[in-house]
Short mmCIF file of C-alpha atoms in Angstrom, two decimals:
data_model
loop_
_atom_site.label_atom_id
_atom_site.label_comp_id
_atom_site.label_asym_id
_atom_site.label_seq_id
_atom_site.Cartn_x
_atom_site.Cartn_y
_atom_site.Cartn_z
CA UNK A 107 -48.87 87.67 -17.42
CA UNK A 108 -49.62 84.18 -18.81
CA UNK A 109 -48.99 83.46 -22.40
CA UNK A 110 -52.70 82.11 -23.97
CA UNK A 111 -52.38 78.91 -26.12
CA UNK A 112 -53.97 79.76 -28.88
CA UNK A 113 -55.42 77.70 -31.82
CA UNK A 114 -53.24 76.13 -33.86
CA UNK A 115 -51.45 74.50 -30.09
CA UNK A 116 -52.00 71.14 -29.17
CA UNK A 117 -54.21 70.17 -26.60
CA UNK A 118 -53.09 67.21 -24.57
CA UNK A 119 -55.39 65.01 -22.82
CA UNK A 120 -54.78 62.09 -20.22
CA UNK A 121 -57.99 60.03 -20.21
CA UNK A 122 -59.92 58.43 -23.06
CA UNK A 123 -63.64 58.44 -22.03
CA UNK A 124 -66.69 60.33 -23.19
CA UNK A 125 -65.28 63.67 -21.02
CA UNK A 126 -62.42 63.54 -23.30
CA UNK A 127 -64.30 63.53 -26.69
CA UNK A 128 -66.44 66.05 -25.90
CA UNK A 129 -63.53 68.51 -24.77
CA UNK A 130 -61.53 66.96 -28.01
CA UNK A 131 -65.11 68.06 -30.40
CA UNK A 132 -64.43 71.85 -28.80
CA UNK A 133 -60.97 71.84 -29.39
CA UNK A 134 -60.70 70.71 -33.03
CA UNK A 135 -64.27 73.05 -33.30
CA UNK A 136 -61.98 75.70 -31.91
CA UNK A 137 -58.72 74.99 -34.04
CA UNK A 138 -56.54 73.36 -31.49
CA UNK A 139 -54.85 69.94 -32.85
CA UNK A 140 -55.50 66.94 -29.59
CA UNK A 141 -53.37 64.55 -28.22
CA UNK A 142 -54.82 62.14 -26.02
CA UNK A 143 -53.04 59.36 -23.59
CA UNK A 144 -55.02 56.45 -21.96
CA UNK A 145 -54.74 52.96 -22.07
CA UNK A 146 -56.73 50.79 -24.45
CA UNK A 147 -57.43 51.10 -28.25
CA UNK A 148 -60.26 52.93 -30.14
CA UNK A 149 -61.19 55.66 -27.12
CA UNK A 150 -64.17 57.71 -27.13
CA UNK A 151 -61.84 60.33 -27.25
CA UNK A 152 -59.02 58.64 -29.72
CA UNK A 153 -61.76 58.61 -32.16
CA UNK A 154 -61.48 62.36 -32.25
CA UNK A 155 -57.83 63.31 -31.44
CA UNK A 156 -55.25 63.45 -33.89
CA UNK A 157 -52.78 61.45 -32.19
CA UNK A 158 -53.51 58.71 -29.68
CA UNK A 159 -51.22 56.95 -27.29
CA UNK A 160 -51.93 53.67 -25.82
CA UNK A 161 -50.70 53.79 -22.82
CA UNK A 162 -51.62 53.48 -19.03
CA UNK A 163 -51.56 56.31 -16.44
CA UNK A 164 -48.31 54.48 -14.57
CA UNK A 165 -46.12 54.77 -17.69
CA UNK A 166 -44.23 57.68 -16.38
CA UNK A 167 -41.97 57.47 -19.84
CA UNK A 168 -44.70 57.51 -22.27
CA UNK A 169 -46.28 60.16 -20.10
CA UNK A 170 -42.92 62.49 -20.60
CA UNK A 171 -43.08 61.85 -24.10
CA UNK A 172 -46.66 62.83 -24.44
CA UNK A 173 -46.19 65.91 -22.50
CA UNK A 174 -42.92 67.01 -25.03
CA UNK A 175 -45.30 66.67 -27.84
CA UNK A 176 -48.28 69.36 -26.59
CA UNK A 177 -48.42 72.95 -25.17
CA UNK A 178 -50.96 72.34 -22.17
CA UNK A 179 -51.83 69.24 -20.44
CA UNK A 180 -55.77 68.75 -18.83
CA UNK A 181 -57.38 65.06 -17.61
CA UNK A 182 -60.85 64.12 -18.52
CA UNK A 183 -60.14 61.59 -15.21
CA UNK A 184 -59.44 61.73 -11.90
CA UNK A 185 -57.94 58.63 -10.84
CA UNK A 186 -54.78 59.54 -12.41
CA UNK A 187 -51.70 59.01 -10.51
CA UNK A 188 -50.71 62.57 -9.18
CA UNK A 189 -46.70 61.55 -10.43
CA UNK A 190 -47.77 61.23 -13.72
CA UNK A 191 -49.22 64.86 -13.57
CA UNK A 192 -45.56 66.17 -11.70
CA UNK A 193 -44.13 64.41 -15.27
CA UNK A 194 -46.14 66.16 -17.24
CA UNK A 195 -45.67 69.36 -15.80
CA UNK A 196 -42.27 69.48 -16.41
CA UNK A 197 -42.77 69.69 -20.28
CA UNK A 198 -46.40 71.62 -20.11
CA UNK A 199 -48.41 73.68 -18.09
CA UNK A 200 -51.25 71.09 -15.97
CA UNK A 201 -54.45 72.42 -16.06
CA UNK A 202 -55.89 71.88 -13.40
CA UNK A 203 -52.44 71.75 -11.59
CA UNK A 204 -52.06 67.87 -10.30
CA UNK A 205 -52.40 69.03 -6.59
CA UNK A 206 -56.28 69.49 -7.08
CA UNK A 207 -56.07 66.00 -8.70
CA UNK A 208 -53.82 64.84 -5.68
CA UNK A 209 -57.11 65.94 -3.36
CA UNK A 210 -60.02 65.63 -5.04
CA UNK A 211 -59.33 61.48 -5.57
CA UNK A 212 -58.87 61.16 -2.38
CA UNK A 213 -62.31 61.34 -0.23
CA UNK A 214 -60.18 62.26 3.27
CA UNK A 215 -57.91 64.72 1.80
CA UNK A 216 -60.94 66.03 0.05
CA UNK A 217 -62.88 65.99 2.96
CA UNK A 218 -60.33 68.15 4.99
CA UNK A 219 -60.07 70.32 2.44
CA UNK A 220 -63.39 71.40 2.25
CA UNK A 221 -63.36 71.72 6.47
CA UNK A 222 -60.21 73.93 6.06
CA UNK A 223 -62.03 76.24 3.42
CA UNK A 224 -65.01 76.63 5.77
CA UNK A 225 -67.33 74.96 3.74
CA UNK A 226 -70.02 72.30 5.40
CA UNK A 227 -70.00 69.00 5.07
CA UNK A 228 -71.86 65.58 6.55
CA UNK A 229 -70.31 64.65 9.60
CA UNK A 230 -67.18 62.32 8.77
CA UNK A 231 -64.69 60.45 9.83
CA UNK A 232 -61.49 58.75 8.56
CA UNK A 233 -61.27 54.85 9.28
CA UNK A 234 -57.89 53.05 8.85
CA UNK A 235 -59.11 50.07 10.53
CA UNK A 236 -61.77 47.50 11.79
CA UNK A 237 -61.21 48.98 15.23
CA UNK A 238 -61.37 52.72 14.03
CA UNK A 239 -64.88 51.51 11.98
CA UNK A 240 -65.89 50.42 15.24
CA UNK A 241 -65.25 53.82 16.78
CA UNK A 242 -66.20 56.05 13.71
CA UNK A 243 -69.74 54.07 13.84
CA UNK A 244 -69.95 54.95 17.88
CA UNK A 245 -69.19 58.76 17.16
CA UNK A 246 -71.33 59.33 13.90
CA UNK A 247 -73.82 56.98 14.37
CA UNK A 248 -76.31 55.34 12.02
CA UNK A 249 -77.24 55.15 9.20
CA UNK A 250 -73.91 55.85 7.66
CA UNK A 251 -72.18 55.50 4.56
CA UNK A 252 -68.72 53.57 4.42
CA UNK A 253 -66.56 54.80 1.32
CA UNK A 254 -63.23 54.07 -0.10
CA UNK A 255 -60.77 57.02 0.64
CA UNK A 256 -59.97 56.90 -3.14
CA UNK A 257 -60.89 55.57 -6.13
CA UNK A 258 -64.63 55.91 -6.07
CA UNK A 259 -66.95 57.04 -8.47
CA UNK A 260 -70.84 56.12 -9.58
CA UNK A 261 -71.22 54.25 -6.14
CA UNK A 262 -68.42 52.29 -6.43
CA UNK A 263 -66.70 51.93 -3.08
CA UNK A 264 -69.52 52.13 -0.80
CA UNK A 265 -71.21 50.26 1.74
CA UNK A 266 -74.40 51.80 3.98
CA UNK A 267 -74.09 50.74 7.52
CA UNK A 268 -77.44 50.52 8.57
CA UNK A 269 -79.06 49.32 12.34
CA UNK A 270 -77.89 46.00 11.55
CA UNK A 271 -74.82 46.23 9.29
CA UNK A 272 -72.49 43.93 10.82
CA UNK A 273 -69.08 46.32 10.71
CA UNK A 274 -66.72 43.66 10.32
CA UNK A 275 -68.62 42.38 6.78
CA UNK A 276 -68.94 46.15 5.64
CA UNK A 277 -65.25 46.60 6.33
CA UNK A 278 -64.78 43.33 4.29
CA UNK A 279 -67.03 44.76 1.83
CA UNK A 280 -64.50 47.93 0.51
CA UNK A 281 -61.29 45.44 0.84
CA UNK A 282 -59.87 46.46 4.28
CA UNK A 283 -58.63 49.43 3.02
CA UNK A 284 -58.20 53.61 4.30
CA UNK A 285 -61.80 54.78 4.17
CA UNK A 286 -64.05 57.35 4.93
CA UNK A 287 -66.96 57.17 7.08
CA UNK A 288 -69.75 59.92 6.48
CA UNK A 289 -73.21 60.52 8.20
CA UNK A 290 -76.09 59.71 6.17
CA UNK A 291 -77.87 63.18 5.52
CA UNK A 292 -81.51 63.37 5.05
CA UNK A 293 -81.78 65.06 2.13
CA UNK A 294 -84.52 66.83 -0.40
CA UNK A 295 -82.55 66.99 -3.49
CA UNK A 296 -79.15 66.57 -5.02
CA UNK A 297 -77.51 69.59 -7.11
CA UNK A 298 -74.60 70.37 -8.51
CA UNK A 299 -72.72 73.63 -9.63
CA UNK A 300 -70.35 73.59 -12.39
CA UNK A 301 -67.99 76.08 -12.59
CA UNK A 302 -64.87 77.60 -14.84
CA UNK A 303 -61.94 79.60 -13.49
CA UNK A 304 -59.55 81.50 -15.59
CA UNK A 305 -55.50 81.36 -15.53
CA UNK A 306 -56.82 85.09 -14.26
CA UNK A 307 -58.88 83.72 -11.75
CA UNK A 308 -61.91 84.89 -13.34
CA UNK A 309 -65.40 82.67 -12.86
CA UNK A 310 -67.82 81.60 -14.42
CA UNK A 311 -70.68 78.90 -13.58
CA UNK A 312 -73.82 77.22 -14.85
CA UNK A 313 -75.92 78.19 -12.40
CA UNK A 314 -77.63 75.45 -10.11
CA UNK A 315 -78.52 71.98 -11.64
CA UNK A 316 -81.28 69.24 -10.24
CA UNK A 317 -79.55 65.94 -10.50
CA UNK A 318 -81.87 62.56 -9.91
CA UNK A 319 -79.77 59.24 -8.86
CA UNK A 320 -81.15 55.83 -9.65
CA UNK A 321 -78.75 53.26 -8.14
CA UNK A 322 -76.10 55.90 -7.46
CA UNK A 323 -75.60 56.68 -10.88
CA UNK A 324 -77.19 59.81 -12.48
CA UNK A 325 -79.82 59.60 -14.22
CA UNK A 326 -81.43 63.16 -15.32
CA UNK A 327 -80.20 66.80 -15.09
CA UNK A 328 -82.26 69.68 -14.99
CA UNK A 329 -80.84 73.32 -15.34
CA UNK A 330 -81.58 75.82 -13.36
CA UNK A 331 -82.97 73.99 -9.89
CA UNK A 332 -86.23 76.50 -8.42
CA UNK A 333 -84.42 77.39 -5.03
CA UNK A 334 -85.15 80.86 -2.78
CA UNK A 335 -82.62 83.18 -4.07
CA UNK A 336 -80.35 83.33 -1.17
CA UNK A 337 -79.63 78.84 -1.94
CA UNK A 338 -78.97 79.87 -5.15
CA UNK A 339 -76.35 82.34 -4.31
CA UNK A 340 -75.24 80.33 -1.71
CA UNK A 341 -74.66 77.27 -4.04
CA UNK A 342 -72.85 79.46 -6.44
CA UNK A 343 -70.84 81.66 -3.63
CA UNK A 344 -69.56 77.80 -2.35
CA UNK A 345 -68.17 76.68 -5.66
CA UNK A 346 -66.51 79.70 -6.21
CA UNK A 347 -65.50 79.34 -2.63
CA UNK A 348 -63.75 75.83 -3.64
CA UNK A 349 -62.23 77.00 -7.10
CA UNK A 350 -60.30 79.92 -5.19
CA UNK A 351 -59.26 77.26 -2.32
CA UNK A 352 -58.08 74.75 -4.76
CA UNK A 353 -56.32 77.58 -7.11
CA UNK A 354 -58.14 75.49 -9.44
CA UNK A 355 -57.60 76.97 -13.63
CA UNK A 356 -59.95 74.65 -15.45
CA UNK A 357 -63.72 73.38 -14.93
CA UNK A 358 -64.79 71.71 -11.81
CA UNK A 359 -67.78 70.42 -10.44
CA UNK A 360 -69.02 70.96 -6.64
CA UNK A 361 -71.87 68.01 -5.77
CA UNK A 362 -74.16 69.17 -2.98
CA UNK A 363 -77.08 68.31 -0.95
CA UNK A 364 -79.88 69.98 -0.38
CA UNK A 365 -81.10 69.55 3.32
CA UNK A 366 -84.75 69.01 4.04
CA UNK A 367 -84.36 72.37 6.58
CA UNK A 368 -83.20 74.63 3.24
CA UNK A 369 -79.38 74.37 4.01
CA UNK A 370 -76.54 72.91 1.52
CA UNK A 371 -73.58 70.70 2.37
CA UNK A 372 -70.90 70.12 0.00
CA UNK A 373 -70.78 65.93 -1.11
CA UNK A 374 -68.40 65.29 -3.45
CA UNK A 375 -66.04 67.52 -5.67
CA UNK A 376 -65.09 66.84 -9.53
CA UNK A 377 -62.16 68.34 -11.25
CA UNK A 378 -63.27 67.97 -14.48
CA UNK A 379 -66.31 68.66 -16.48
CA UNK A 380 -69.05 66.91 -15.01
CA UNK A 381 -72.30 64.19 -16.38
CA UNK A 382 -74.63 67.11 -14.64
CA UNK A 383 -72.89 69.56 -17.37
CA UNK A 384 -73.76 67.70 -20.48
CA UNK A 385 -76.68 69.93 -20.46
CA UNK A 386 -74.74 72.91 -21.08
CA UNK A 387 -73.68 72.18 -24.72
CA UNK A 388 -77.39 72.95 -25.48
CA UNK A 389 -78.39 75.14 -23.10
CA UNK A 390 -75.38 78.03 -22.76
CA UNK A 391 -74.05 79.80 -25.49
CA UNK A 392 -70.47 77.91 -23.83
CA UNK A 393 -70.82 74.20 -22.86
CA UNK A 394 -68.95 73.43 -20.18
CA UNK A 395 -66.04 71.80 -22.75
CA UNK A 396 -65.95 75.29 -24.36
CA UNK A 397 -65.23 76.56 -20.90
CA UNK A 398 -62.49 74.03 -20.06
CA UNK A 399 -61.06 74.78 -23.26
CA UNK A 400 -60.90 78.65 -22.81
CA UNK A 401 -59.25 78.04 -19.40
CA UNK A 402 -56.01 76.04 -19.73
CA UNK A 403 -55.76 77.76 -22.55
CA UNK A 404 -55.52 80.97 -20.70
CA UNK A 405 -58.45 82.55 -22.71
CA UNK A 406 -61.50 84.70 -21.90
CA UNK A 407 -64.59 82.43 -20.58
CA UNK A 408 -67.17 82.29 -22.30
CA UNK A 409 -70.80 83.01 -21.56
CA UNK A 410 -72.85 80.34 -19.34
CA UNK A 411 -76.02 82.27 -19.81
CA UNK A 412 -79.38 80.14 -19.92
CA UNK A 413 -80.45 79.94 -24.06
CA UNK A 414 -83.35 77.82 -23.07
CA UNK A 415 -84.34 75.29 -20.12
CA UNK A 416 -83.33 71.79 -21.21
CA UNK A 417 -83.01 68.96 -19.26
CA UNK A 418 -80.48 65.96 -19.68
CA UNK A 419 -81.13 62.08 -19.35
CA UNK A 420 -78.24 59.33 -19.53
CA UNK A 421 -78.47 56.31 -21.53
CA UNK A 422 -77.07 53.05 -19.83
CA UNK A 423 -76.16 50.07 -21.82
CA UNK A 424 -79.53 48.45 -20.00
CA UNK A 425 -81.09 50.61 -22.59
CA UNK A 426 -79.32 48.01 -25.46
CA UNK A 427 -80.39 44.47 -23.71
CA UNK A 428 -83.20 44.34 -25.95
CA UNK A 429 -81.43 45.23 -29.09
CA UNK A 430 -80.08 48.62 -31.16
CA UNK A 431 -82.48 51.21 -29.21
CA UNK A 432 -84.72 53.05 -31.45
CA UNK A 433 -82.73 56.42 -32.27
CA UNK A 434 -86.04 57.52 -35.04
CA UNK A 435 -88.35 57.43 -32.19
CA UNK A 436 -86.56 59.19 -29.29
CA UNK A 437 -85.55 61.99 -32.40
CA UNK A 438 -89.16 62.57 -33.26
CA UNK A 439 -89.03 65.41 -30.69
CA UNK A 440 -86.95 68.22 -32.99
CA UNK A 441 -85.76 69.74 -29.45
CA UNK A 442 -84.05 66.25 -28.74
CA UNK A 443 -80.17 65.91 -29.39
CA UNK A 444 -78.37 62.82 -29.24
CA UNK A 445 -75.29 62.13 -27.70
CA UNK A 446 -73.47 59.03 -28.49
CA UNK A 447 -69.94 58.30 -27.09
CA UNK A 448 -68.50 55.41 -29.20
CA UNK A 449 -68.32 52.86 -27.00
CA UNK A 450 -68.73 49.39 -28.92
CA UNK A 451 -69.99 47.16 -25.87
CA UNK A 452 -72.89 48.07 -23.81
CA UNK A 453 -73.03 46.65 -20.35
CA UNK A 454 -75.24 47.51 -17.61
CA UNK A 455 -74.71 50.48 -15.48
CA UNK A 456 -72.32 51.40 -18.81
CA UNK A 457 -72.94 55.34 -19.74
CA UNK A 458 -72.99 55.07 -23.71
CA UNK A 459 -74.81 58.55 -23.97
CA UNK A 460 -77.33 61.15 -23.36
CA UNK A 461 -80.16 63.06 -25.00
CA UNK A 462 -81.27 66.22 -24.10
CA UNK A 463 -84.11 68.05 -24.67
CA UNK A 464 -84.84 71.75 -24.75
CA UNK A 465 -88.63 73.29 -23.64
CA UNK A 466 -90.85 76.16 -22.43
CA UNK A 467 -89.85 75.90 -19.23
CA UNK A 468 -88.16 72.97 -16.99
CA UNK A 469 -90.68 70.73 -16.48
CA UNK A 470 -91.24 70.78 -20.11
CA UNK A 471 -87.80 69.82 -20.78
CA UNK A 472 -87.97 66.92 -18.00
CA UNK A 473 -91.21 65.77 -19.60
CA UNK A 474 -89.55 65.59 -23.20
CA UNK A 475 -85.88 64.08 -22.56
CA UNK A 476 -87.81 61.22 -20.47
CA UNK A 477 -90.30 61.07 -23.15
CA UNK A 478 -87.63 60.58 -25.93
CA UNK A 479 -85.70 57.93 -23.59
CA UNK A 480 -88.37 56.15 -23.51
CA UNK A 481 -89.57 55.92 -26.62
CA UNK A 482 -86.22 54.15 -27.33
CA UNK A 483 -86.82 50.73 -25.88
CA UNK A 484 -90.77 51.03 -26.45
CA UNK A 485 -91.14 48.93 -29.25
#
C-alpha cells in the first residue's frame, strides 16, 4: 500500500502559471509547505510557494536538486521535457507519472493513444512532410486542421486547410515540422470532463462542462452541459476510460466534441487541472486543485458534487487596453468571485483571470458572469 503525504510534506511543483497558484492556495489551505520550479521571477505561483527556483525545464541539475528538497512532484504544465520528469522521479514520486506527460504533449502519440484505448476520434493523420501533407489532405479531405505534433496549446500551432489552402504555405505556416493532420468535425458544442484518480485508482469527476471558444481560446464555462442521459454517461464513462489507460494518479482533463448527430469524439487531452475547471472552486464542495492535491498525495478524493450552477468567464489582457478594468462594478453581483492571477503585464490573448458567478439555474449563471465581465470595461 502507498504511503499518503500528508500535511506538513512539501509539495513540489514544475510550472509557474496561474494552474500552479491555484494548486499552491489548496496546498498551503491544506497544510502542505510548496516548492515550485519554472523559469522567470515573480510567478503566479512563486507568489504563493514558500520556496521558488528560477530555473528552466532543461536544467536537469536544478531539477535533481528541486526534487531532493520535496516528497511528491506534480506539473501545472505540459510542455515539460519528459527527462526532467525521469530526474525527478528518482528523488520523488511524479504525479502524474512523466509517461502521461511524454503522450499527452505530443498530438500523434496522443492521438494513438486514444485509438489504442478504443476511444473515437476525428479522422487523422500524421504528416512528416510536404509530400505526406499532400497525401494526408488526399485521404482526409477538406476542410482540415493542420497542427503541430507538440507544443500546442490555445490555437497555437494550427493552420485550417480550407478549398483553397495552398499546402505548401500551410506547411510553411507550422515551421516544417512533424504534425498532425485532423478532419474538421462539424460540431454542436465543445465539452469537457475533468476528472481525479486516486494512487488507488479511485475516480472522481465534475460532471460535463459547456465550454464556448472565441478565437480558439476559451472563453466561458458552464457546469453541468443539458445532454440526454446516456451523453452524459458516455462523456463521463470516456474520461474514466482515458484515466485507467493512461494509469493516470492526478487530475486530467478529456476535451470533446459534441457531434451535430448526438455522438462525442475525444479532441484534445490535459494532464493537469484544466481553464474549464476553474468553475469548480465555487461550485463543488472540492475544486479541482483540492482534487489534485488529494491525489499525489495519495489521499481520499474529495466530493465533486454540484453546490450550485455557476458558470465561469476568462478575462484576457484585451480587457486592460482601456485602462485598470472596473473590479467595483463586475463585484456588484454578490454571487461574483474574482480571480486574479498576478500577472503584471497584460497583453492580448493573455489569461490574467476569471470571475465566476453562481445562479438559480445555468442560464442564470451564464447571464451573470457575462454580465459582471462586462460591466468591467463599460465605463
Amino acid at each position: 500500500m502507498t504511503r499518503p503525504i500528508l500535511p506538513g510534506a512539501t509539495i513540489g511543483i514544475l510550472g509557474g502559471g496561474q494552474l500552479g497558484r491555484m494548486l499552491a492556495q489548496s496546498a498551503r489551505r491544506m497544510g502542505y509547505q510548496v516548492h515550485t520550479l519554472a523559469p522567470g521571477a515573480d510567478t503566479p505561483t512563486g507568489q504563493i510557494a514558500d520556496e521558488v527556483v528560477d530555473a528552466p525545464f532543461t536544467d536537469l541539475d536544478a531539477i535533481d536538486r528541486f526534487a531532493r528538497g520535496v516528497d511528491v512532484v506534480t506539473f501545472e504544465f505540459e510542455n515539460i521535457p519528459f527527462e526532467a520528469t525521469r530526474v525527478a522521479a528518482a528523488h520523488a514520486p511524479v504525479r502524474p507519472d512523466g509517461e502521461v506527460l511524454y503522450t499527452t504533449q505530443h498530438r500523434l502519440r496522443e492521438k494513438r493513444a486514444l485509438a489504442a484505448a478504443g476511444l473515437p476520434t476525428a479522422p487523422f493523420q500524421a504528416v512528416e512532410t510536404s509530400a505526406e501533407l499532400d497525401h494526408a489532405v488526399e485521404t482526409i479531405g477538406r476542410p482540415a486542421i493542420l497542427k503541430t505534433a507538440g507544443f500546442g496549446y490555445d490555437g497555437k500551432g494550427q493552420v485550417r486547410i480550407e478549398a483553397q489552402t495552398d499546402l505548401e504555405q500551410a506547411w510553411a505556416e507550422i515551421g516544417n515540422q512533424p504534425a498532425v493532420l485532423e478532419g474538421r468535425v462539424d460540431f454542436a458544442a465543445e465539452v469537457s470532463v475533468v476528472a481525479a484518480r486516486g494512487v488507488d485508482g479511485s475516480l472522481a469527476d465534475f460532471g460535463v462542462i459547456e465550454n464556448r471558444h472565441v478565437n480558439h481560446i476559451l472563453d466561458l464555462s458552464i457546469a453541468d452541459m443539458p445532454l440526454e442521459p446516456a451523453q452524459t454517461a458516455a462523456a463521463r464513462e470516456m474520461a474514466a476510460a482515458v484515466m485507467d489507460a493512461l494509469d493516470v494518479v492526478g487530475v486530467l482533463c478529456v476535451e470533446m466534441f459534441l457531434t451535430r448527430d448526438g455522438s462525442l469524439l475525444v479532441n484534445e487531452l490535459a494532464p493537469r487541472p484544466h481553464n474549464s475547471g476553474h468553475l469548480s472552486i465555487e461550485a463543488c464542495p472540492s475544486s479541482q486543485f483540492d482534487q489534485q492535491l488529494r491525489a499525489v498525495c495519495g489521499l481520499p478524493l474529495g466530493s465533486t458534487a454540484r453546490r450550485v450552477p455557476t458558470a465561469m468567464a476568462n478575462l484576457l489582457g484585451d480587457g486592460w487596453a482601456r485602462g485598470t478594468p472596473d473590479w467595483m462594478a463586475a463585484l456588484r453581483d454578490p454571487g461574483v468571485n474574482l480571480h486574479l492571477y498576478g500577472k503584471a503585464e497584460p497583453r492580448p490573448g493573455r489569461k490574467m483571470g476569471h470571475l465566476t458567478a453562481v445562479g438559480r439555474d445555468r442560464a442564470d449563471a451564464e447571464r451573470r458572469a457575462l454580465a459582471a465581465r462586462a460591466a468591467l470595461t463599460a465605463r
